[in-house]
C-alpha cells in the first residue's frame, strides 16, 4: 500500500493551545492522516523550505541563517550563517543524492551551495529587490528566480557552477554570472514560480504576480505561451502532475483552477502561436471557496501524487484538502495554530522497487569561504582547485571498466526514452560534426590506439589461456599424488591382513579356505600394482 506524506513549516515558534509546537512537521496524508514527527525552533517565510531524501533545509525568517535537520537522525544537525537574510531556497540535483542548495537573498542575489563539497558561488545583484522565489527544472539544468521588482531571471546551473569563466556578453561587455535571459511581462511583485514535470525542451514554466496575472512561459526562448487574468492576486502556485492545470491560492483562502485544455475540444492551446497574445479569464466555477466564506489567506498549495487532491496551507494554521474531481473543499487535515508558509509533498513510499539515489551524503559540508567561494581559483593555471574534494557513499555497485560497453547497451535498451550519456554524445557529434574527420592527426592517433587495444586484447587472451593450462596441470598433479597416497595406504592394510592370516595358520587356528585364497590373490595383485595414474584414472 502506498503512503503519501508531506512536510509543512510555520512562521513562528509560539506554542499553540492544542499542544502542537510550531516549527517543521512531517505529516502523513493517506491512507491515514497522522502527525509523524516535528522539528522545533524554526520559523520560516514563504518559499523558505527545501527537502532532500536525507535532510531538511529551513531559512529562518528573523535571522540570516539556515537550519539544517537530519531526516535519518530526526534532529537538528547544524545552523549555517550567511552574510544576508535568505528569502527563498530551492534544491537542485536532490534525486541523485548529492544536491545543490540555491538561496535567494535580500539583496537580489542568488547563492549556490554544493552540499557535498562546501563550495559556494554567489552571483552579483541582478534583481533590484528581494529574491522572493526560486524554482529548479526536473533536469537540474535551469533555475528561475523571481523578485519584487517584477522580473523573472532564467539561469544556467551548470554555467554558474563551472570553474571556467562564467560570463555573458551584455552591451559589448563581459558580465560575470549573468542570467540567460530576463522575463519582464509582469508589472508587480512576483509571488511564485514553478517548472513543469517534463524532461524535454518543450517543458513549461509558470509565474504568478500581484498584478493579478499568471503567465505560462517557454523559458528556453523566453516566449510567453499564455496569460491568465485572475480576479485576485495569486500568492502561491501548484502544477498538476501531468501538467494539465495550475492551482493558485488567493488571499481569501480560495483556490483557483486554470485548465490548459479546452473542455470542448480536449486540446491544449499553449503551443498554438495564434493564441499566445490572447489572455483568458478562468470561469467563475473554477474558483473553489471555503464553505464558511472567506477566511485566512492561502500561503502555499500542493497537489498529491495522483492529482486527485489539492492541499493548501492557510494564514490561520490550517491545512485544508480540496477534491479535484468535484472542485470543492474536502476537509481540514490539520491545525497547527500558526501560519502555514510551506507545504512539500514527499515521494510516496510502498512501491515494489523504489528508486534510490546513486550517492548518499551522510554529512553536509558547510559553506567554505575560501579561494573558490565565488567560482574562481587563485591559481589561473588550473580550473579545479587542489582542495576541491567530494565525499559521498555510493549506494550501488559501480560497473567495472571492462563492462562499460555492455552496461551502456543495457541502459539504452531498458531506458524509457534515451539515456543522458547517449544524448550528450549525440549532441557533441552534432556540435562538432567534422571533429573526427577534419583532423588527420586525430584519425591516425585513433587508429594507433585501436591497434594497441587489439594487441593488448590478444596478449590478454593468450595470458588467460596459459593460466588455464597451468591450473589444469596443477590439478592433474594433485590428483596423481592423492591416488598414489590412497593406493599405498590400501597396500599397507592388505599386507597387514595377509600377515595376520599367516600368523593364524602357523598357530594352528582354523581359517576359512575362501579367505586364504582371497588373501593370496590380493598378495599377487599387490606385487604387480603400480603407482602411476592410468588413462582410466
Short mmCIF file of C-alpha atoms in Angstrom, two decimals:
data_model
loop_
_atom_site.label_atom_id
_atom_site.label_comp_id
_atom_site.label_asym_id
_atom_site.label_seq_id
_atom_site.Cartn_x
_atom_site.Cartn_y
_atom_site.Cartn_z
CA UNK A 1 0.00 0.00 0.00
CA UNK A 2 1.29 3.44 -0.93
CA UNK A 3 1.73 6.04 1.80
CA UNK A 4 1.71 9.75 0.95
CA UNK A 5 3.26 12.25 3.31
CA UNK A 6 4.10 15.94 3.32
CA UNK A 7 6.27 18.36 5.27
CA UNK A 8 4.80 21.64 6.50
CA UNK A 9 6.57 24.62 8.07
CA UNK A 10 5.19 27.52 10.07
CA UNK A 11 6.17 31.14 10.52
CA UNK A 12 6.72 31.39 14.27
CA UNK A 13 7.59 29.14 17.21
CA UNK A 14 4.80 30.06 19.62
CA UNK A 15 3.14 27.19 21.45
CA UNK A 16 -0.47 26.75 20.49
CA UNK A 17 -3.39 25.99 22.78
CA UNK A 18 -3.80 22.45 21.45
CA UNK A 19 -0.28 21.47 22.48
CA UNK A 20 1.23 21.43 18.97
CA UNK A 21 4.54 23.29 18.83
CA UNK A 22 5.02 25.33 15.66
CA UNK A 23 8.06 24.56 13.54
CA UNK A 24 8.52 21.90 10.85
CA UNK A 25 6.19 18.92 10.81
CA UNK A 26 6.17 15.59 8.98
CA UNK A 27 2.58 14.53 8.43
CA UNK A 28 1.01 11.52 6.70
CA UNK A 29 -1.71 12.37 4.19
CA UNK A 30 -3.11 8.97 3.24
CA UNK A 31 -4.21 6.26 3.82
CA UNK A 32 -4.33 7.50 7.43
CA UNK A 33 -3.78 11.14 8.34
CA UNK A 34 -1.41 11.45 11.30
CA UNK A 35 1.43 13.61 12.59
CA UNK A 36 4.67 11.60 12.44
CA UNK A 37 7.46 13.95 13.61
CA UNK A 38 8.21 17.59 14.43
CA UNK A 39 11.31 19.76 14.40
CA UNK A 40 11.17 22.68 16.81
CA UNK A 41 12.95 26.05 16.87
CA UNK A 42 12.14 27.04 13.31
CA UNK A 43 10.29 29.98 11.80
CA UNK A 44 10.19 30.19 8.00
CA UNK A 45 8.73 32.61 5.49
CA UNK A 46 7.04 31.52 2.28
CA UNK A 47 9.34 29.70 -0.19
CA UNK A 48 11.99 29.14 2.52
CA UNK A 49 11.83 25.35 2.88
CA UNK A 50 13.64 22.65 0.88
CA UNK A 51 13.69 18.88 1.41
CA UNK A 52 16.15 16.24 0.21
CA UNK A 53 15.97 12.46 0.78
CA UNK A 54 18.20 12.83 3.85
CA UNK A 55 17.89 16.43 5.10
CA UNK A 56 15.56 19.41 5.57
CA UNK A 57 16.72 22.99 4.96
CA UNK A 58 14.82 25.88 6.54
CA UNK A 59 15.80 29.53 6.01
CA UNK A 60 14.81 31.43 9.15
CA UNK A 61 12.56 34.46 8.99
CA UNK A 62 14.23 36.50 11.72
CA UNK A 63 17.92 35.66 11.17
CA UNK A 64 20.40 35.29 8.31
CA UNK A 65 20.79 31.55 8.97
CA UNK A 66 19.60 28.25 7.54
CA UNK A 67 18.65 25.44 9.91
CA UNK A 68 19.77 22.00 8.79
CA UNK A 69 17.79 18.96 10.00
CA UNK A 70 18.63 15.29 9.50
CA UNK A 71 15.65 13.17 8.48
CA UNK A 72 17.54 9.96 9.31
CA UNK A 73 18.60 11.00 12.83
CA UNK A 74 15.44 13.07 13.39
CA UNK A 75 17.17 16.07 14.96
CA UNK A 76 18.73 19.43 14.12
CA UNK A 77 22.18 18.90 12.65
CA UNK A 78 23.59 22.40 12.13
CA UNK A 79 22.92 26.13 11.88
CA UNK A 80 24.55 27.69 8.81
CA UNK A 81 25.03 31.50 8.79
CA UNK A 82 25.01 33.65 5.66
CA UNK A 83 26.08 37.26 5.07
CA UNK A 84 22.50 38.45 4.41
CA UNK A 85 18.91 37.37 5.00
CA UNK A 86 17.57 34.50 2.91
CA UNK A 87 14.09 34.96 1.42
CA UNK A 88 13.81 31.83 -0.78
CA UNK A 89 15.54 28.48 -1.22
CA UNK A 90 15.37 25.58 -3.68
CA UNK A 91 17.19 22.29 -4.12
CA UNK A 92 18.80 21.05 -7.35
CA UNK A 93 20.03 17.53 -8.05
CA UNK A 94 18.38 16.02 -4.97
CA UNK A 95 17.31 12.88 -6.85
CA UNK A 96 20.97 11.96 -7.45
CA UNK A 97 21.71 12.08 -3.73
CA UNK A 98 24.22 14.95 -3.62
CA UNK A 99 22.32 18.16 -4.28
CA UNK A 100 22.93 21.90 -4.54
CA UNK A 101 21.06 24.28 -2.27
CA UNK A 102 20.14 27.52 -4.04
CA UNK A 103 19.31 30.58 -1.95
CA UNK A 104 17.72 33.93 -2.87
CA UNK A 105 18.98 36.83 -0.78
CA UNK A 106 17.65 40.11 0.50
CA UNK A 107 19.98 41.99 -1.83
CA UNK A 108 18.65 40.37 -5.01
CA UNK A 109 21.48 37.84 -5.40
CA UNK A 110 21.48 34.08 -5.88
CA UNK A 111 23.80 31.80 -3.88
CA UNK A 112 24.60 28.20 -4.86
CA UNK A 113 25.93 25.89 -2.13
CA UNK A 114 27.33 22.49 -3.09
CA UNK A 115 26.27 20.27 -0.20
CA UNK A 116 28.89 17.58 -0.84
CA UNK A 117 31.92 19.89 -1.16
CA UNK A 118 31.06 23.10 0.67
CA UNK A 119 31.81 25.21 -2.39
CA UNK A 120 29.74 28.39 -2.60
CA UNK A 121 29.02 30.51 -5.67
CA UNK A 122 27.35 33.91 -5.37
CA UNK A 123 26.03 35.94 -8.29
CA UNK A 124 26.05 39.74 -8.49
CA UNK A 125 22.85 41.67 -7.83
CA UNK A 126 20.70 41.01 -10.90
CA UNK A 127 17.41 41.75 -9.11
CA UNK A 128 16.75 45.26 -7.87
CA UNK A 129 14.83 43.97 -4.86
CA UNK A 130 14.46 40.84 -2.74
CA UNK A 131 14.65 37.45 -4.49
CA UNK A 132 11.31 36.10 -3.29
CA UNK A 133 11.03 32.74 -5.10
CA UNK A 134 13.19 30.13 -6.83
CA UNK A 135 12.47 27.07 -8.96
CA UNK A 136 14.65 24.32 -10.46
CA UNK A 137 13.64 22.33 -13.55
CA UNK A 138 13.49 18.47 -13.43
CA UNK A 139 16.86 18.14 -15.19
CA UNK A 140 18.58 20.48 -12.67
CA UNK A 141 19.98 22.49 -15.58
CA UNK A 142 17.83 25.62 -15.36
CA UNK A 143 16.95 27.92 -12.49
CA UNK A 144 14.23 30.56 -12.27
CA UNK A 145 14.46 33.43 -9.78
CA UNK A 146 11.58 35.84 -9.12
CA UNK A 147 11.71 39.15 -7.31
CA UNK A 148 9.61 42.00 -6.00
CA UNK A 149 10.96 44.06 -8.91
CA UNK A 150 8.50 42.08 -11.16
CA UNK A 151 11.22 40.28 -13.16
CA UNK A 152 11.95 36.58 -13.57
CA UNK A 153 15.51 35.59 -14.47
CA UNK A 154 16.46 32.34 -16.21
CA UNK A 155 19.84 30.90 -15.16
CA UNK A 156 22.01 28.01 -16.30
CA UNK A 157 23.01 25.99 -13.22
CA UNK A 158 25.98 24.26 -14.93
CA UNK A 159 27.15 27.69 -16.12
CA UNK A 160 27.03 29.12 -12.60
CA UNK A 161 28.89 26.12 -11.15
CA UNK A 162 31.54 25.94 -13.86
CA UNK A 163 35.11 26.64 -12.73
CA UNK A 164 35.85 28.33 -16.05
CA UNK A 165 34.97 31.96 -16.67
CA UNK A 166 31.21 32.19 -16.22
CA UNK A 167 30.27 35.33 -18.10
CA UNK A 168 27.91 36.58 -20.76
CA UNK A 169 28.16 39.49 -23.12
CA UNK A 170 25.94 42.44 -22.25
CA UNK A 171 26.15 45.60 -24.41
CA UNK A 172 29.64 44.65 -25.52
CA UNK A 173 30.90 43.92 -22.00
CA UNK A 174 31.50 40.64 -20.25
CA UNK A 175 29.25 40.42 -17.18
CA UNK A 176 30.18 37.52 -14.86
CA UNK A 177 27.45 35.18 -13.63
CA UNK A 178 24.69 36.67 -15.74
CA UNK A 179 21.27 35.09 -16.37
CA UNK A 180 20.47 33.59 -19.74
CA UNK A 181 17.51 35.93 -20.13
CA UNK A 182 15.07 38.03 -18.14
CA UNK A 183 11.27 37.65 -18.37
CA UNK A 184 9.64 41.01 -17.70
CA UNK A 185 5.96 40.75 -18.65
CA UNK A 186 4.73 41.22 -15.07
CA UNK A 187 4.01 44.67 -13.65
CA UNK A 188 4.12 43.89 -9.92
CA UNK A 189 5.98 41.69 -7.45
CA UNK A 190 6.42 38.04 -8.46
CA UNK A 191 4.89 35.81 -5.77
CA UNK A 192 5.50 32.27 -7.11
CA UNK A 193 7.26 30.44 -9.93
CA UNK A 194 7.49 26.77 -10.85
CA UNK A 195 8.53 24.39 -13.62
CA UNK A 196 6.59 21.66 -15.38
CA UNK A 197 7.42 17.99 -14.89
CA UNK A 198 8.76 17.26 -18.38
CA UNK A 199 12.42 16.49 -19.08
CA UNK A 200 12.16 17.64 -22.71
CA UNK A 201 12.98 21.00 -24.25
CA UNK A 202 9.24 21.72 -24.51
CA UNK A 203 8.83 21.91 -20.77
CA UNK A 204 6.97 24.93 -19.40
CA UNK A 205 7.39 27.38 -16.54
CA UNK A 206 4.68 29.31 -14.71
CA UNK A 207 4.92 32.58 -12.79
CA UNK A 208 2.37 34.45 -10.67
CA UNK A 209 2.37 38.11 -9.71
CA UNK A 210 0.48 40.63 -7.63
CA UNK A 211 -0.66 42.25 -10.88
CA UNK A 212 -3.40 39.56 -10.91
CA UNK A 213 -1.82 37.59 -13.74
CA UNK A 214 -0.41 34.14 -14.17
CA UNK A 215 1.87 33.57 -17.18
CA UNK A 216 2.94 30.29 -18.77
CA UNK A 217 6.42 30.52 -20.32
CA UNK A 218 8.66 28.73 -22.75
CA UNK A 219 11.72 29.50 -20.65
CA UNK A 220 14.15 28.19 -23.30
CA UNK A 221 13.43 31.02 -25.74
CA UNK A 222 11.63 33.41 -23.38
CA UNK A 223 8.22 33.34 -25.12
CA UNK A 224 5.04 33.88 -23.12
CA UNK A 225 2.78 31.00 -24.15
CA UNK A 226 -0.37 32.12 -22.34
CA UNK A 227 -1.57 34.71 -19.84
CA UNK A 228 -4.37 34.13 -17.34
CA UNK A 229 -6.17 37.20 -15.99
CA UNK A 230 -7.24 36.48 -12.41
CA UNK A 231 -9.83 38.13 -10.16
CA UNK A 232 -7.35 38.45 -7.28
CA UNK A 233 -3.63 38.35 -6.54
CA UNK A 234 -2.27 34.77 -6.56
CA UNK A 235 0.00 34.12 -3.58
CA UNK A 236 1.14 30.56 -4.41
CA UNK A 237 1.08 28.06 -7.27
CA UNK A 238 0.99 24.30 -7.81
CA UNK A 239 1.03 22.31 -11.04
CA UNK A 240 -0.89 19.17 -11.88
CA UNK A 241 1.38 16.05 -12.02
CA UNK A 242 0.58 15.66 -15.74
CA UNK A 243 0.94 19.42 -16.44
CA UNK A 244 -2.75 19.74 -17.26
CA UNK A 245 -3.68 22.63 -14.99
CA UNK A 246 -2.44 25.20 -12.47
CA UNK A 247 -3.78 25.75 -8.97
CA UNK A 248 -3.37 29.17 -7.32
CA UNK A 249 -4.11 30.26 -3.75
CA UNK A 250 -5.83 33.59 -3.03
CA UNK A 251 -5.87 35.96 -0.06
CA UNK A 252 -9.40 34.89 0.92
CA UNK A 253 -8.37 31.23 1.22
CA UNK A 254 -9.97 30.09 -2.04
CA UNK A 255 -8.26 28.03 -4.75
CA UNK A 256 -8.26 28.95 -8.46
CA UNK A 257 -8.12 26.27 -11.17
CA UNK A 258 -6.57 27.25 -14.51
CA UNK A 259 -7.03 24.46 -17.06
CA UNK A 260 -4.67 24.19 -20.03
CA UNK A 261 -7.15 22.17 -22.07
CA UNK A 262 -10.27 23.28 -23.84
CA UNK A 263 -13.07 21.16 -22.37
CA UNK A 264 -14.99 21.22 -25.67
CA UNK A 265 -12.15 20.11 -27.96
CA UNK A 266 -9.83 18.39 -25.45
CA UNK A 267 -6.84 20.18 -26.98
CA UNK A 268 -4.06 22.09 -25.35
CA UNK A 269 -3.59 25.62 -26.63
CA UNK A 270 -0.27 26.54 -25.00
CA UNK A 271 1.86 25.87 -28.07
CA UNK A 272 -0.52 27.46 -30.59
CA UNK A 273 1.24 30.70 -31.74
CA UNK A 274 -2.07 32.29 -32.77
CA UNK A 275 -3.31 32.21 -29.14
CA UNK A 276 -0.18 33.48 -27.36
CA UNK A 277 -1.31 37.10 -27.42
CA UNK A 278 -4.88 36.36 -26.31
CA UNK A 279 -5.19 36.31 -22.49
CA UNK A 280 -8.07 34.42 -20.93
CA UNK A 281 -10.04 34.55 -17.70
CA UNK A 282 -10.85 31.33 -15.85
CA UNK A 283 -14.57 30.70 -15.41
CA UNK A 284 -16.23 31.53 -12.11
CA UNK A 285 -16.95 27.87 -11.47
CA UNK A 286 -13.18 27.18 -11.47
CA UNK A 287 -12.74 29.10 -8.21
CA UNK A 288 -13.21 26.90 -5.15
CA UNK A 289 -14.23 28.67 -1.96
CA UNK A 290 -14.37 27.63 1.67
CA UNK A 291 -17.81 26.56 2.92
CA UNK A 292 -17.89 29.24 5.64
CA UNK A 293 -16.97 32.08 3.34
CA UNK A 294 -13.67 34.00 3.02
CA UNK A 295 -11.09 33.09 5.63
CA UNK A 296 -7.33 33.45 6.06
CA UNK A 297 -5.08 33.64 3.00
CA UNK A 298 -3.74 30.51 1.33
CA UNK A 299 0.04 30.89 1.63
CA UNK A 300 1.05 27.60 -0.02
CA UNK A 301 -0.57 24.93 -2.15
CA UNK A 302 0.44 21.42 -3.30
CA UNK A 303 -1.04 18.58 -5.38
CA UNK A 304 -0.86 14.95 -4.29
CA UNK A 305 0.80 12.15 -6.25
CA UNK A 306 -2.13 11.16 -8.50
CA UNK A 307 -3.56 14.66 -8.88
CA UNK A 308 -6.89 13.91 -7.20
CA UNK A 309 -6.41 16.20 -4.18
CA UNK A 310 -5.03 19.66 -3.55
CA UNK A 311 -3.59 20.67 -0.17
CA UNK A 312 -3.44 24.30 0.93
CA UNK A 313 -1.79 25.90 3.96
CA UNK A 314 -3.51 28.99 5.34
CA UNK A 315 -2.61 32.00 7.43
CA UNK A 316 -4.63 30.71 10.40
CA UNK A 317 -2.57 27.50 10.66
CA UNK A 318 -4.97 25.09 8.97
CA UNK A 319 -4.11 22.62 6.22
CA UNK A 320 -7.15 22.09 4.01
CA UNK A 321 -7.78 19.48 1.32
CA UNK A 322 -9.73 20.03 -1.89
CA UNK A 323 -11.34 17.41 -4.11
CA UNK A 324 -10.23 17.98 -7.71
CA UNK A 325 -12.90 15.72 -9.19
CA UNK A 326 -15.84 17.74 -7.89
CA UNK A 327 -14.00 21.03 -7.40
CA UNK A 328 -14.96 21.55 -3.77
CA UNK A 329 -13.50 21.87 -0.30
CA UNK A 330 -12.82 18.49 1.29
CA UNK A 331 -11.81 18.74 4.94
CA UNK A 332 -9.36 20.32 7.36
CA UNK A 333 -6.44 17.92 7.61
CA UNK A 334 -4.51 19.57 10.49
CA UNK A 335 -4.39 22.73 12.57
CA UNK A 336 -1.01 23.98 13.81
CA UNK A 337 -2.27 27.35 15.13
CA UNK A 338 0.49 29.21 13.23
CA UNK A 339 0.72 30.42 9.61
CA UNK A 340 1.49 27.51 7.28
CA UNK A 341 4.10 29.04 4.99
CA UNK A 342 5.37 25.98 3.12
CA UNK A 343 3.99 22.60 2.03
CA UNK A 344 6.14 19.99 0.27
CA UNK A 345 4.71 16.66 -0.86
CA UNK A 346 7.15 13.76 -0.45
CA UNK A 347 7.62 10.87 -2.85
CA UNK A 348 5.15 8.10 -1.92
CA UNK A 349 6.56 5.05 -0.18
CA UNK A 350 5.48 1.45 -0.70
CA UNK A 351 6.49 0.84 -4.31
CA UNK A 352 7.75 -2.70 -5.04
CA UNK A 353 11.09 -1.46 -6.43
CA UNK A 354 11.69 2.10 -5.24
CA UNK A 355 14.42 4.06 -6.99
CA UNK A 356 17.43 5.00 -4.89
CA UNK A 357 19.85 7.90 -5.36
CA UNK A 358 23.22 7.00 -6.81
CA UNK A 359 25.14 8.58 -3.94
CA UNK A 360 24.30 9.36 -0.34
CA UNK A 361 25.59 12.22 1.79
CA UNK A 362 25.89 11.22 5.41
CA UNK A 363 27.13 14.68 6.42
CA UNK A 364 26.53 18.04 4.79
CA UNK A 365 29.67 20.13 4.26
CA UNK A 366 29.13 23.71 5.43
CA UNK A 367 29.92 26.57 3.03
CA UNK A 368 33.61 27.42 2.94
CA UNK A 369 34.69 30.98 2.26
CA UNK A 370 38.00 30.14 0.60
CA UNK A 371 39.73 30.72 -2.73
CA UNK A 372 36.96 29.14 -4.84
CA UNK A 373 33.96 30.58 -3.00
CA UNK A 374 32.90 32.70 -5.97
CA UNK A 375 33.74 30.12 -8.60
CA UNK A 376 37.30 31.32 -9.21
CA UNK A 377 40.65 29.91 -8.22
CA UNK A 378 43.76 31.79 -7.17
CA UNK A 379 45.81 29.53 -9.46
CA UNK A 380 44.99 30.56 -13.02
CA UNK A 381 46.83 27.57 -14.50
CA UNK A 382 44.25 25.09 -13.22
CA UNK A 383 40.49 25.22 -13.38
CA UNK A 384 39.71 22.99 -10.40
CA UNK A 385 41.44 23.89 -7.10
CA UNK A 386 43.56 21.26 -5.38
CA UNK A 387 41.47 21.45 -2.20
CA UNK A 388 38.19 20.72 -4.02
CA UNK A 389 37.03 17.36 -2.64
CA UNK A 390 33.73 15.48 -2.74
CA UNK A 391 32.93 12.80 -0.16
CA UNK A 392 29.88 10.58 -0.54
CA UNK A 393 28.70 6.99 -0.20
CA UNK A 394 27.84 5.10 -3.38
CA UNK A 395 24.57 3.24 -2.88
CA UNK A 396 25.10 0.73 -5.71
CA UNK A 397 27.94 -1.25 -7.22
CA UNK A 398 29.90 0.66 -9.83
CA UNK A 399 30.34 -1.08 -13.22
CA UNK A 400 33.80 -2.46 -13.97
CA UNK A 401 35.79 -0.77 -16.77
CA UNK A 402 35.58 -3.90 -18.93
CA UNK A 403 31.77 -3.94 -18.63
CA UNK A 404 31.13 -0.34 -19.60
CA UNK A 405 30.08 -1.15 -23.16
CA UNK A 406 27.66 -3.87 -22.04
CA UNK A 407 26.31 -1.60 -19.31
CA UNK A 408 25.72 1.27 -21.77
CA UNK A 409 23.96 -1.07 -24.18
CA UNK A 410 21.74 -2.48 -21.41
CA UNK A 411 20.96 1.04 -20.18
CA UNK A 412 19.98 2.20 -23.67
CA UNK A 413 17.89 -0.94 -24.20
CA UNK A 414 15.94 -0.64 -20.93
CA UNK A 415 15.66 3.15 -20.67
CA UNK A 416 12.22 4.73 -21.01
CA UNK A 417 13.49 7.14 -23.69
CA UNK A 418 17.22 7.77 -24.22
CA UNK A 419 19.99 7.74 -21.59
CA UNK A 420 21.54 11.11 -20.83
CA UNK A 421 25.01 9.81 -21.78
CA UNK A 422 23.74 8.82 -25.24
CA UNK A 423 22.07 12.20 -25.72
CA UNK A 424 25.22 14.04 -24.65
CA UNK A 425 27.29 12.03 -27.12
CA UNK A 426 24.82 12.77 -29.92
CA UNK A 427 24.80 16.48 -29.10
CA UNK A 428 28.60 16.52 -29.13
CA UNK A 429 28.63 14.91 -32.57
CA UNK A 430 26.06 17.41 -33.86
CA UNK A 431 28.03 20.31 -32.40
CA UNK A 432 31.34 19.17 -33.92
CA UNK A 433 30.41 17.00 -36.92
CA UNK A 434 33.87 17.28 -38.51
CA UNK A 435 35.92 16.90 -35.36
CA UNK A 436 36.92 13.32 -36.20
CA UNK A 437 37.35 13.61 -39.98
CA UNK A 438 38.80 17.10 -40.42
CA UNK A 439 42.00 16.42 -38.44
CA UNK A 440 44.10 13.59 -39.94
CA UNK A 441 46.40 13.56 -36.92
CA UNK A 442 43.47 12.74 -34.65
CA UNK A 443 42.36 9.97 -37.02
CA UNK A 444 45.84 8.44 -37.07
CA UNK A 445 46.03 8.60 -33.29
CA UNK A 446 42.68 6.84 -33.04
CA UNK A 447 43.91 4.14 -35.44
CA UNK A 448 47.06 3.64 -33.37
CA UNK A 449 45.02 3.41 -30.18
CA UNK A 450 42.71 0.84 -31.74
CA UNK A 451 45.72 -1.24 -32.90
CA UNK A 452 47.22 -1.06 -29.41
CA UNK A 453 43.90 -2.11 -27.90
CA UNK A 454 43.69 -5.08 -30.29
CA UNK A 455 47.26 -6.15 -29.42
CA UNK A 456 46.55 -5.85 -25.71
CA UNK A 457 43.37 -7.88 -26.10
CA UNK A 458 45.29 -10.63 -27.95
CA UNK A 459 48.00 -10.73 -25.28
CA UNK A 460 45.37 -10.84 -22.58
CA UNK A 461 43.65 -13.77 -24.29
CA UNK A 462 46.97 -15.67 -24.54
CA UNK A 463 47.74 -14.99 -20.88
CA UNK A 464 44.33 -16.25 -19.84
CA UNK A 465 44.78 -19.45 -21.89
CA UNK A 466 48.24 -20.05 -20.42
CA UNK A 467 46.88 -19.56 -16.92
CA UNK A 468 44.05 -22.01 -17.54
CA UNK A 469 46.54 -24.62 -18.87
CA UNK A 470 48.73 -24.24 -15.78
CA UNK A 471 45.73 -24.61 -13.49
CA UNK A 472 44.74 -27.80 -15.32
CA UNK A 473 48.24 -29.26 -14.99
CA UNK A 474 48.37 -28.42 -11.29
CA UNK A 475 45.02 -30.11 -10.80
CA UNK A 476 46.19 -33.33 -12.51
CA UNK A 477 49.42 -33.35 -10.50
CA UNK A 478 47.47 -33.00 -7.26
CA UNK A 479 45.12 -35.81 -8.25
CA UNK A 480 48.09 -38.11 -9.07
CA UNK A 481 49.52 -37.53 -5.63
CA UNK A 482 46.19 -38.23 -3.95
CA UNK A 483 45.75 -41.51 -5.90
CA UNK A 484 49.29 -42.65 -5.07
CA UNK A 485 48.78 -41.96 -1.37
CA UNK A 486 45.45 -43.83 -1.35
CA UNK A 487 46.97 -46.89 -3.09
CA UNK A 488 49.94 -47.00 -0.71
CA UNK A 489 47.58 -46.92 2.25
CA UNK A 490 45.48 -49.69 0.75
CA UNK A 491 48.56 -51.88 0.14
CA UNK A 492 49.72 -51.43 3.73
CA UNK A 493 46.32 -52.55 5.02
CA UNK A 494 46.30 -55.59 2.75
CA UNK A 495 49.82 -56.64 3.77
CA UNK A 496 48.87 -56.32 7.44
CA UNK A 497 45.84 -58.56 6.85
CA UNK A 498 47.90 -61.17 4.97
CA UNK A 499 50.47 -61.26 7.79
CA UNK A 500 47.63 -61.79 10.25
CA UNK A 501 46.32 -64.76 8.22
CA UNK A 502 49.78 -66.34 8.05
CA UNK A 503 50.27 -65.95 11.79
CA UNK A 504 46.95 -67.72 12.48
CA UNK A 505 47.95 -70.57 10.15
CA UNK A 506 51.24 -71.02 11.97
CA UNK A 507 49.44 -71.03 15.30
CA UNK A 508 47.13 -73.79 14.05
CA UNK A 509 43.99 -71.74 14.14
CA UNK A 510 41.12 -72.64 11.81
CA UNK A 511 40.75 -70.30 8.80
CA UNK A 512 38.17 -70.49 6.04
CA UNK A 513 39.52 -71.57 2.66
CA UNK A 514 37.97 -68.70 0.66
CA UNK A 515 39.67 -66.14 2.90
CA UNK A 516 43.02 -67.86 2.34
CA UNK A 517 42.54 -67.93 -1.41
CA UNK A 518 41.41 -64.29 -1.42
CA UNK A 519 44.35 -63.07 0.57
CA UNK A 520 46.79 -64.94 -1.62
CA UNK A 521 45.19 -63.41 -4.70
CA UNK A 522 45.43 -59.96 -3.16
CA UNK A 523 49.11 -60.54 -2.44
CA UNK A 524 49.70 -61.37 -6.06
CA UNK A 525 47.80 -58.23 -7.11
CA UNK A 526 49.89 -56.08 -4.78
CA UNK A 527 53.11 -57.41 -6.24
CA UNK A 528 52.04 -56.33 -9.73
CA UNK A 529 50.34 -52.95 -8.87
CA UNK A 530 51.73 -49.59 -9.97
CA UNK A 531 51.60 -46.12 -8.51
CA UNK A 532 51.30 -44.35 -11.84
CA UNK A 533 47.98 -42.68 -12.83
CA UNK A 534 46.48 -44.55 -15.78
CA UNK A 535 44.35 -43.13 -18.55
CA UNK A 536 41.21 -44.54 -16.91
CA UNK A 537 42.08 -42.79 -13.64
#
